[in-house]
Amino acid sequence: MEITYRKADISESFTIAELYNEFLCDLRDIGKDIYFDFEELSVNDRVKLLEARFNADKGLVVVAEVEGEIVGFISMTIINCFMIVSSIKDIGYIEAGYVKPDYRRLGITTKLENMVEEFLKNKGIKYLELFTLMNNEIANNSWSMLGFIPFRQQWRKNLNE
């Protein structure tokens, strides 16, 4: 099986948005998090987000393709560092990364993440961040193997209890 890796084209926004929704449904099913309380997801909402990445100098969407089918993607953007007093001003931020289950464990995420790294290095960006849910072992293991390390925790309190 030959896997092709490339920068996505804006004309593929709808197809990638469908994958993005698969990603969100997986997060809902794996995490059982109260924030993922949706039944149906609008593909058009994801299309708008992706198109903003295509139209910005600070965004990138990369895809993996097998026989003309997009089987994985990473969407990223450049954002301000959360620590406003830091000398680090801009960081890369992976908003979403997903590979269809049948194509996992083939190194696809590694190749896509390498493309993102190269894009950021060419822009002088020194750090790349993302978030995962604490109980998403697949994602946590994958990103850890790619050299990502946890460096902060985010906490939540239910004000209705």
XYZ file of C-alpha atoms in Angstrom:
161
model
C 0.000 0.000 0.000
C 1.383 3.371 -1.020
C 0.642 6.310 1.269
C 0.996 9.848 -0.081
C 1.552 12.802 2.249
C 0.882 16.365 1.214
C -0.500 19.738 2.116
C -4.275 19.673 1.746
C -6.126 21.812 -0.767
C -9.085 24.006 0.135
C -11.227 22.035 -2.327
C -10.877 19.058 0.054
C -12.359 20.910 3.025
C -15.606 18.927 3.027
C -13.856 15.538 2.971
C -11.459 16.552 5.737
C -14.348 18.028 7.733
C -16.053 14.635 7.648
C -12.880 13.065 9.068
C -12.731 15.846 11.654
C -16.239 14.894 12.760
C -15.174 11.229 13.013
C -12.350 12.441 15.259
C -14.786 14.365 17.479
C -17.131 11.375 17.706
C -14.195 9.178 18.721
C -13.302 11.697 21.430
C -16.882 11.640 22.654
C -17.006 7.846 22.738
C -13.559 7.345 24.287
C -13.609 10.183 26.766
C -17.226 10.164 27.908
C -16.578 13.832 28.711
C -19.554 16.044 29.549
C -18.434 18.655 27.016
C -18.928 16.169 24.197
C -22.702 16.152 24.560
C -23.601 16.255 20.882
C -25.568 13.813 18.772
C -25.125 15.256 15.298
C -22.274 17.391 14.052
C -22.444 19.910 11.252
C -19.831 19.279 8.598
C -20.200 22.926 7.577
C -18.905 24.100 10.974
C -15.715 22.107 10.470
C -15.433 23.312 6.856
C -15.409 26.926 8.092
C -12.669 26.155 10.611
C -10.551 24.342 8.030
C -10.992 27.042 5.405
C -9.661 29.563 7.923
C -6.496 27.433 8.126
C -6.133 27.394 4.337
C -6.589 31.147 4.052
C -4.167 32.105 6.806
C -0.398 32.309 6.751
C -0.531 30.872 10.260
C -2.437 27.694 9.456
C -1.779 24.361 7.819
C -3.713 21.193 7.045
C -1.778 18.120 5.937
C -3.242 14.822 4.785
C -2.338 11.201 4.184
C -3.894 9.606 1.131
C -4.240 6.003 -0.022
C -5.502 5.349 -3.560
C -7.152 8.776 -3.723
C -8.827 8.489 -0.301
C -7.819 10.809 2.529
C -7.208 8.503 5.497
C -5.670 10.930 7.977
C -5.031 14.594 8.633
C -3.568 17.133 11.010
C -4.930 20.668 11.266
C -2.759 23.237 13.017
C -2.431 26.947 13.556
C 0.034 29.372 15.073
C -1.230 30.969 18.277
C 0.116 33.202 21.031
C 1.876 31.445 23.884
C -0.481 31.057 26.862
C 2.147 32.518 29.230
C 1.927 36.215 28.375
C 5.182 37.126 30.157
C 7.206 34.532 28.228
C 9.798 35.521 25.656
C 8.181 32.797 23.509
C 5.461 34.684 21.654
C 4.133 32.262 19.041
C 3.689 28.496 19.185
C 2.292 25.909 16.839
C -0.938 24.332 18.024
C -2.396 21.101 16.660
C -6.171 21.499 16.736
C -6.953 18.028 15.474
C -5.173 14.965 14.220
C -6.909 11.805 13.116
C -6.152 8.622 11.232
C -8.902 6.205 10.234
C -8.752 3.032 12.370
C -7.854 0.719 9.458
C -4.753 2.818 8.727
C -3.364 3.191 12.237
C 0.055 1.881 13.287
C 1.501 2.595 9.834
C 3.449 5.719 10.836
C 0.926 8.125 9.316
C 0.702 10.421 12.337
C 4.501 10.539 12.497
C 4.814 11.647 8.863
C 2.036 14.241 9.183
C 3.500 15.622 12.407
C 6.921 15.877 10.722
C 5.340 17.995 7.976
C 3.837 20.288 10.611
C 7.213 20.551 12.366
C 8.950 21.504 9.127
C 6.324 24.181 8.396
C 6.790 25.666 11.872
C 10.586 25.529 11.815
C 10.565 27.414 8.502
C 8.581 30.139 10.274
C 10.978 30.266 13.223
C 8.510 28.644 15.635
C 10.219 26.637 18.366
C 7.357 24.847 20.123
C 4.391 22.725 19.118
C 1.511 21.981 21.492
C -1.745 20.045 21.527
C -4.186 18.688 24.066
C -5.499 15.212 24.662
C -8.102 13.917 27.058
C -6.513 12.249 30.066
C -8.184 8.891 29.409
C -7.434 8.777 25.670
C -4.628 6.233 25.902
C -4.269 5.851 22.127
C -3.630 9.569 21.628
C -1.510 9.926 24.752
C 0.743 7.041 23.708
C 0.982 8.244 20.091
C 1.945 11.809 20.929
C 4.324 10.655 23.664
C 6.164 8.450 21.158
C 6.523 11.524 18.934
C 8.359 13.397 21.688
C 5.500 15.379 23.198
C 5.514 15.642 26.980
C 2.748 16.757 29.348
C 3.625 20.131 30.856
C 0.449 21.490 32.426
C -2.935 20.362 33.633
C -6.286 21.929 32.983
C -8.913 21.618 35.693
C -12.688 21.970 35.680
C -15.295 22.436 38.376
C -19.026 21.818 37.968
C -20.757 24.861 39.447
C -24.145 23.127 39.517
C -23.158 20.581 42.158
